[in-house]
Short mmCIF file of C-alpha atoms in Angstrom, two decimals:
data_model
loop_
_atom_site.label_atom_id
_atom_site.label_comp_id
_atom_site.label_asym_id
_atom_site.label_seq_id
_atom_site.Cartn_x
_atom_site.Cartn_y
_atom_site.Cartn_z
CA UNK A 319 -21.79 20.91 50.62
CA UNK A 320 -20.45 22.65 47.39
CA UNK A 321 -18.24 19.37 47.16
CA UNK A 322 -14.94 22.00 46.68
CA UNK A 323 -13.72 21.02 49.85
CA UNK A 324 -13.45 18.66 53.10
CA UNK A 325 -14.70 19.03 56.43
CA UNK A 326 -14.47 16.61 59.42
CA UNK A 327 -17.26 16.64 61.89
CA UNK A 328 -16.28 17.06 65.80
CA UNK A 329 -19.99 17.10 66.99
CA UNK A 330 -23.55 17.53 65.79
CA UNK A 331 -26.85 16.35 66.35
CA UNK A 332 -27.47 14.66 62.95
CA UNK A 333 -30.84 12.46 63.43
CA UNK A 334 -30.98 9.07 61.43
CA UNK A 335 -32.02 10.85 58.67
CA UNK A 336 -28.73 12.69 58.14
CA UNK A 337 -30.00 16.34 59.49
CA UNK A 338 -29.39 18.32 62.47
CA UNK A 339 -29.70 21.57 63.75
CA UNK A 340 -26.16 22.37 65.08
CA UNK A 341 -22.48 21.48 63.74
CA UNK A 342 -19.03 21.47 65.02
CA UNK A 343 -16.72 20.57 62.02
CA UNK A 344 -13.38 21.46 61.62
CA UNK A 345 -12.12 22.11 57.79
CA UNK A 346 -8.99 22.51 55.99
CA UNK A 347 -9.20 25.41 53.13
CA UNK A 348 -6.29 25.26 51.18
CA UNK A 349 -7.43 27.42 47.91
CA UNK A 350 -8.73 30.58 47.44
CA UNK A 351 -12.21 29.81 46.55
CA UNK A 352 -16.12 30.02 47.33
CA UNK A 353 -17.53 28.72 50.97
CA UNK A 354 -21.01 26.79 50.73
CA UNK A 355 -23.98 28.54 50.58
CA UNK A 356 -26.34 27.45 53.72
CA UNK A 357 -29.71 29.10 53.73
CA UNK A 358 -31.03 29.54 57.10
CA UNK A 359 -28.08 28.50 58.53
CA UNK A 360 -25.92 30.55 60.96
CA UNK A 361 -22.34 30.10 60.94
CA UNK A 362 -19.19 31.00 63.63
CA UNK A 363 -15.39 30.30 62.66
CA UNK A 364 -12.23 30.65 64.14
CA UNK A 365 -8.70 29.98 61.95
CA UNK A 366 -7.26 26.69 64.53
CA UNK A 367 -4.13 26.77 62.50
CA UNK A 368 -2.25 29.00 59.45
CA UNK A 369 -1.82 32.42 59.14
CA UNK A 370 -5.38 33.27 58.57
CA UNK A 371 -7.54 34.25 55.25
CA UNK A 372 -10.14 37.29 54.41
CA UNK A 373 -14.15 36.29 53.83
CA UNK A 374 -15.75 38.31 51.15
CA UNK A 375 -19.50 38.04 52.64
CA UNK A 376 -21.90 39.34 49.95
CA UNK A 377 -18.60 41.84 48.96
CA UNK A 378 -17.57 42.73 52.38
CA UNK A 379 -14.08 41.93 53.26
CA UNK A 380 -13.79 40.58 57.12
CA UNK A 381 -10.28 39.59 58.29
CA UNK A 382 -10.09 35.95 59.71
CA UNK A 383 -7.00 35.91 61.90
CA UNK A 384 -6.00 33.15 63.86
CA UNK A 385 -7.81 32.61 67.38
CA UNK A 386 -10.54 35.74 66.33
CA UNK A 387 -14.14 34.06 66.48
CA UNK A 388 -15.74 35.84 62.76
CA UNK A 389 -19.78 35.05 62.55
CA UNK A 390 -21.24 35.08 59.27
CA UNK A 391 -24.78 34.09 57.73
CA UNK A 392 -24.86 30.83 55.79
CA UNK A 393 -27.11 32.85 53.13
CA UNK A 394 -24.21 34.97 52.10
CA UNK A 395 -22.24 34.79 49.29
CA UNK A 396 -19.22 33.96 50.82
CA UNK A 397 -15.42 33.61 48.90
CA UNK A 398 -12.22 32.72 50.75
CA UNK A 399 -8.70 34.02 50.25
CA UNK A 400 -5.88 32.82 52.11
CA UNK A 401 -3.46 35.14 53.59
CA UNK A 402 -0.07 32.95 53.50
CA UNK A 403 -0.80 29.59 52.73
CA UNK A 404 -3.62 27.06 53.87
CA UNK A 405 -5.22 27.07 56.99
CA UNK A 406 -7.62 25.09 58.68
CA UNK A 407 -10.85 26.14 60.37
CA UNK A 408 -13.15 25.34 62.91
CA UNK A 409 -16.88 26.24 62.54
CA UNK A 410 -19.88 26.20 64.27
CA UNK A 411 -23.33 26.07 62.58
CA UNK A 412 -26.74 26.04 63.59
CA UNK A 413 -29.94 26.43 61.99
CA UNK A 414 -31.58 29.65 62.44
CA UNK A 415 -34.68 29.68 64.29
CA UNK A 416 -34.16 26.21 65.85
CA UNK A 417 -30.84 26.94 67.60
CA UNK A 418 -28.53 29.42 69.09
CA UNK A 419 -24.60 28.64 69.38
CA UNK A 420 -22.04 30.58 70.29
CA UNK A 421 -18.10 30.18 70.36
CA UNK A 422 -15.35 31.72 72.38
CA UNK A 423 -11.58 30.99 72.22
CA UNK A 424 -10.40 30.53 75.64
CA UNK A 425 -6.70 31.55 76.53
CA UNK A 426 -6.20 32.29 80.23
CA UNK A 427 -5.25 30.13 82.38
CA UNK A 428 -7.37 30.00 85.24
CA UNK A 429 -10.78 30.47 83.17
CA UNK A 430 -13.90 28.54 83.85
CA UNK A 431 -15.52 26.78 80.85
CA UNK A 432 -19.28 25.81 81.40
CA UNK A 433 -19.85 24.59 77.20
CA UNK A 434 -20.86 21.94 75.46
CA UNK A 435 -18.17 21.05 72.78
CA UNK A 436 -14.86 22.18 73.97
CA UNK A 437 -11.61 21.91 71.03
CA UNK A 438 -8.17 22.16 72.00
CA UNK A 439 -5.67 24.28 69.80
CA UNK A 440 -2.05 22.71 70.21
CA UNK A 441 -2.23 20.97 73.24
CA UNK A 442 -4.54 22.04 76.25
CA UNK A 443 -5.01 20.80 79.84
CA UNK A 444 -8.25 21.31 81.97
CA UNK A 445 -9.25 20.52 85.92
CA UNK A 446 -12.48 19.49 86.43
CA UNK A 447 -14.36 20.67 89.85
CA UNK A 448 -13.46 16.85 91.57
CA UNK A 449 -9.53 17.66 90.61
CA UNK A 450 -10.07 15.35 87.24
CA UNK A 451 -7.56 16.74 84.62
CA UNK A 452 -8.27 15.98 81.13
CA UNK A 453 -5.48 16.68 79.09
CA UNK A 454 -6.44 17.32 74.76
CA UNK A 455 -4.28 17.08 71.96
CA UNK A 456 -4.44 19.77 68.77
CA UNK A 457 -7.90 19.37 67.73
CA UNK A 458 -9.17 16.94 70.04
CA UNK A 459 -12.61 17.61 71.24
CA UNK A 460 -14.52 16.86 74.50
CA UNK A 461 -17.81 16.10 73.56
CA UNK A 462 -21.26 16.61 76.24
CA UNK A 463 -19.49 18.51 79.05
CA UNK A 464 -22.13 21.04 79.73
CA UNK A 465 -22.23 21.33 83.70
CA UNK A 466 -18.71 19.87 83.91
CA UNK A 467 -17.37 23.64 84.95
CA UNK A 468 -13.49 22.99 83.91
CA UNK A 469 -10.62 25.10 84.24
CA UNK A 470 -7.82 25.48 81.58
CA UNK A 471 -4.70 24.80 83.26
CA UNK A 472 -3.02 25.64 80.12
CA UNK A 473 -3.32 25.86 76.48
CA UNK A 474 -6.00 27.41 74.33
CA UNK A 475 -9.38 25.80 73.36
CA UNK A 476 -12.78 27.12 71.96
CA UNK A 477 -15.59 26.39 73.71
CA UNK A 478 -19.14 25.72 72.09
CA UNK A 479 -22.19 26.32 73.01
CA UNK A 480 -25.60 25.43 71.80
CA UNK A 481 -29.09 26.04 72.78
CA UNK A 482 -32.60 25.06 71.49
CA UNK A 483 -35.23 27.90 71.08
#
């Protein structure tokens, strides 16, 4: 949005007219630097690869480490700075008032996803409740699998959720 960077929507639901009320987008940041501004917007992220970075939101620092879910308001001044390197991101944002999200990163084997946007980190298997594996490479995304009730059978993933108020 502040055209310093790239991101690469996973999953949204953008109307015709180009807006929508939740976002799954996964973004590379690789230099220290300002984060859009998105009033009314409410925004999760999770480092999906590097060795994390440190938000300054509105001047307070909050650690971004890989695989820890941060949540942050879109309002906020927000400034980036990378820890070791570049790292890329994946986000969640929905627009306050309209929609709740949440995200979670799931790591144990054995744990039952009910979600609606599910993204693998490195590679990630999952059983289905017929015996259906569906097996996701780094940053693939399975897209509408609310009700679905999977099971990781290994690898890590975050797991989406949105809801309409």
């Amino acid at each position: 949005a502040n055209g310093l960077g790239t991101s690469y929507e996973v999953a949204s639901d953008r109307n015709a007219d180009g807006e929508w009320t939740w976002r799954v987008a996964i973004a590379p940041v690789v230099l220290d630097g300002p984060f859009s501004v998105m009033p009314g917007v409410d925004r999760e992220l999770v480092v999906i690869e590097g060795n994390g970075m440190v938000l300054e939101v509105d001047g307070e620092s909050v650690e971004c480490l890989p695989g820890r879910v941060i949540r942050f308001s879109g309002d906020s001044v927000t400034i980036a700075r990378l820890v070791d390197g570049s790292v890329v991101d994946l986000g969640l944002m929905t627009v306050r008032d309209s929609v709740i999200g949440s995200m979670v990163v799931i790591a144990d084997i054995g744990d039952v996803i009910e979600s609606d946007v599910i993204v693998a980190v490195g590679e990630a298997v999952f059983e289905d409740k017929n015996g259906k594996h569906y097996i996701l490479g780094s940053k693939d995304a399975l897209l509408d699998v609310r009700g679905y009730q999977l099971v990781l059978l290994s690898g890590t993933a975050i797991a989406m959720q949105v809801k309409s108020l």
